[in-house]
Amino acid sequence: MQTSPIQSPTIQTIDDLETPCVVIDMDIMERNIATMQAKCDALGLQFRPHIKTHKTPDIARRQIEAGAVGIACQKVSEAAVFVDAGFDDIQLPYNIVGEKKTARLAQLAKRAKITVTADSAPVIEGLATAAQNAGVTINVMVELVSLKRRTGTTPEMALALAKHIVDLEGLHFAGIMIYPSDAAIRPRLLATLELLAENDIPVETVSGGGSGAILEAAQLPELTEMRIGTYVFWDWSSADKGWARFEDCAMTVRAMVVSAQEPDRIILDSGSKTLTPEVRDGLYGYIVEYPEARIYQLNEEHAYVDFTACESTPQVGDIVRIIPVHTCVVTNMFNQIYGVRGDKIDTVWDVAARGLVW
Amino acid sequence: MQTSPIQSPTIQTIDDLETPCVVIDMDIMERNIATMQAKCDALGLQFRPHIKTHKTPDIARRQIEAGAVGIACQKVSEAAVFVDAGFDDIQLPYNIVGEKKTARLAQLAKRAKITVTADSAPVIEGLATAAQNAGVTINVMVELVSLKRRTGTTPEMALALAKHIVDLEGLHFAGIMIYPSDAAIRPRLLATLELLAENDIPVETVSGGGSGAILEAAQLPELTEMRIGTYVFWDWSSADKGWARFEDCAMTVRAMVVSAQEPDRIILDSGSKTLTPEVRDGLYGYIVEYPEARIYQLNEEHAYVDFTACESTPQVGDIVRIIPVHTCVVTNMFNQIYGVRGDKIDTVWDVAARGLVW
């Protein structure tokens, strides 16, 4: 068992953990991994888990062993951690820009199959220069803009960019990427695929993504691959949206009551440095033992909770379990997270790719 | 110069830094340190900087050298970092609860003067047991509830708790703590001090806190000490509230444009893992080069910016500087931050107390 440099080496059960801390129910996590793999298998989709939710090679390894074809991550610094950990098929659904970043990416491409996305000519040209300098091939997908209007371009521009990729030494045109791949995007995707077909540009992969989008994947039969992250732990947002059940939530934050002056201002030791300020319906998490409690405000080290709707009120020193609004961002706050079976600590994971944003 | 395990050792100028990253203008920081110390000196207040904004012993050392009496931090794990770094007067304005935490606190009290706060009898009794077991004295202030209604108790309960502290072996009653110490709290503070005086309990310290509250400190002449954190870097919230000027903001995030499809959806590589989801007036930061730009949404690795009100629009690969909404929480996302003089890197700081929440 890997042990933390900070916590005591004598951690055997959850009672040995300091609060606040992040606990992962291993049985639930393993079931989530198996269930999503089976769902993708049934749809005939290759499954490529996004590591943003756990940022931990050991958990990604479990996803690969369950049948995933590779992983997705967002930044070069994250990819470096996973290449070092032995992963050999990594997709970055992101525009990698800048000479230093593309040069590092090209070095990683000597050790693993690297696929990135692009939505403009400057991005593509930077990748080509780096690939040529390093003597490697970088696989490049073109990103189609979704209804989310984040990165991504139009069908017409996608064709132009695909041609540009095909023409440039060091690059291989790898297909089309969409996030999130909601069914409503299908007309735009079909238009793009038609333009590419008319120009005899083969599309080996149509990569979709999103924890909600998997529910609509059957309506987008052109997809060949799905990227999903949150499913491994799920969270309160997912449960509230109907993407998962409460009993599928593998992550809880253990937090302690440190002040209990009045029922409408009970204070926990898990503030925004633990739960993050991500909010859903004005609340910052769901307390398992007190479903009617409302976490209505956070400061960095304080959660303000209103227990007036609850049958009882916890006291100073009591520990509660919180299902976070969004698990991916909580993982990013912690150097270590704990895998448990029942009350027993099974594994202490270093969150190896925590805080890697470049 | 301390170098990062991740970034290249050849960092000489800001152009050598990857994006996104956190840059501190050393000249501005030094001016902020001197200015706030002078303000407290002029008010006859002892100044105790809160390290939450930088989490870095080297910066705290500069605050002490400027005249601060000691530091404040929020959690035992943070205090441990600063005791290890040689700091000998540390206040934790927080209820430290639980046998393991209080035992660790008592061990720290063997190596430094440790002062904590309490707002209930169970907190006080836990501290006393730990102090007695370790054979040390822990200084305990009673927290008075402020208009913020976070932790803290009433004047009547404050008296009862002060008596309890005085009676218990291993504890020393150190005074009254308030956060934030706005002037409007004065009637409650005076009532508390009167009760304590009537009971012959001396109050050596009245500790106030808050970056805004310092502006009202002259109206609260009973204060003997101020705890302030954000002033060392300031931020967009502070400037927007009139607590500081824009030219006092020492921290900027350097971010790169990675997608520029349309003026209302320019995407930067600095998402919520960099800027955090803290928001002010619906915006997630202020772009120095484009004051009219609106950072209107963040995902973990993407900032969505609307440049339609700007005279020009940046292109893919351009770098912008962002003044964050709240600097303390941004520091907590990064393992290293960079101190610069002009464009030259002066110092690479490891954020030694990053992510320490217990």
mmCIF file of N, CA, C and O in Angstrom, chain B residues 77 80 91 109 112 147 169 184 205 233 243 250 259 285 310 333 347 352:
data_model
loop_
_atom_site.group_PDB
_atom_site.id
_atom_site.type_symbol
_atom_site.label_atom_id
_atom_site.label_comp_id
_atom_site.label_asym_id
_atom_site.label_seq_id
_atom_site.Cartn_x
_atom_site.Cartn_y
_atom_site.Cartn_z
ATOM 1 N N SER B 77 -2.425 21.322 9.850
ATOM 2 C CA SER B 77 -1.457 20.889 8.839
ATOM 3 C C SER B 77 -0.697 22.080 8.260
ATOM 4 O O SER B 77 0.484 21.965 7.924
ATOM 5 N N ALA B 80 1.842 23.223 10.886
ATOM 6 C CA ALA B 80 3.013 22.336 10.935
ATOM 7 C C ALA B 80 4.064 22.761 9.917
ATOM 8 O O ALA B 80 5.266 22.746 10.211
ATOM 9 N N GLN B 91 -1.101 31.744 15.087
ATOM 10 C CA GLN B 91 -2.485 31.746 15.558
ATOM 11 C C GLN B 91 -3.361 31.014 14.545
ATOM 12 O O GLN B 91 -3.245 31.254 13.336
ATOM 13 N N ALA B 109 2.886 23.011 19.905
ATOM 14 C CA ALA B 109 3.019 23.997 20.998
ATOM 15 C C ALA B 109 4.306 23.791 21.796
ATOM 16 O O ALA B 109 4.698 24.655 22.580
ATOM 17 N N ALA B 112 6.545 26.174 19.301
ATOM 18 C CA ALA B 112 6.140 27.545 18.940
ATOM 19 C C ALA B 112 5.007 27.968 19.856
ATOM 20 O O ALA B 112 4.321 27.132 20.454
ATOM 21 N N LEU B 147 -21.354 39.693 12.111
ATOM 22 C CA LEU B 147 -22.544 39.812 11.264
ATOM 23 C C LEU B 147 -22.533 38.782 10.138
ATOM 24 O O LEU B 147 -23.548 38.526 9.506
ATOM 25 N N GLU B 169 -6.533 23.380 33.299
ATOM 26 C CA GLU B 169 -5.080 23.242 33.226
ATOM 27 C C GLU B 169 -4.654 23.040 31.770
ATOM 28 O O GLU B 169 -5.327 22.335 31.010
ATOM 29 N N ALA B 184 -19.536 47.675 12.828
ATOM 30 C CA ALA B 184 -20.893 47.445 13.328
ATOM 31 C C ALA B 184 -20.944 46.424 14.463
ATOM 32 O O ALA B 184 -21.949 46.327 15.181
ATOM 33 N N THR B 205 -5.709 40.330 24.322
ATOM 34 C CA THR B 205 -5.767 40.553 22.876
ATOM 35 C C THR B 205 -7.217 40.621 22.410
ATOM 36 O O THR B 205 -8.047 39.801 22.831
ATOM 37 N N PHE B 233 -1.321 40.235 -2.126
ATOM 38 C CA PHE B 233 -1.451 40.193 -3.591
ATOM 39 C C PHE B 233 -2.606 41.080 -4.086
ATOM 40 O O PHE B 233 -2.640 41.457 -5.219
ATOM 41 N N TRP B 243 -11.136 48.383 -2.011
ATOM 42 C CA TRP B 243 -10.175 48.114 -0.942
ATOM 43 C C TRP B 243 -8.746 48.360 -1.421
ATOM 44 O O TRP B 243 -7.833 48.519 -0.620
ATOM 45 N N ALA B 250 -0.850 42.351 -7.310
ATOM 46 C CA ALA B 250 0.475 41.776 -7.575
ATOM 47 C C ALA B 250 0.389 40.475 -8.361
ATOM 48 O O ALA B 250 1.357 40.077 -9.015
ATOM 49 N N SER B 259 -8.128 28.966 -28.891
ATOM 50 C CA SER B 259 -9.153 28.878 -29.940
ATOM 51 C C SER B 259 -9.743 30.265 -30.119
ATOM 52 O O SER B 259 -10.005 30.956 -29.130
ATOM 53 N N GLY B 285 -12.698 36.924 -13.894
ATOM 54 C CA GLY B 285 -11.393 37.573 -13.858
ATOM 55 C C GLY B 285 -11.404 38.778 -14.771
ATOM 56 O O GLY B 285 -12.377 39.017 -15.507
ATOM 57 N N CYS B 310 -14.420 44.796 -27.346
ATOM 58 C CA CYS B 310 -13.027 45.265 -27.419
ATOM 59 C C CYS B 310 -12.715 45.774 -28.827
ATOM 60 O O CYS B 310 -13.338 45.355 -29.802
ATOM 61 N N MET B 333 -4.302 26.315 -6.076
ATOM 62 C CA MET B 333 -4.381 25.387 -7.203
ATOM 63 C C MET B 333 -3.001 24.995 -7.724
ATOM 64 O O MET B 333 -2.877 24.037 -8.478
ATOM 65 N N THR B 347 12.161 34.603 -8.469
ATOM 66 C CA THR B 347 12.021 33.521 -7.494
ATOM 67 C C THR B 347 10.961 32.530 -7.978
ATOM 68 O O THR B 347 9.944 32.939 -8.519
ATOM 69 N N ALA B 352 4.207 25.700 -0.285
ATOM 70 C CA ALA B 352 4.460 24.600 0.651
ATOM 71 C C ALA B 352 3.208 24.158 1.401
ATOM 72 O O ALA B 352 3.067 22.986 1.745
#
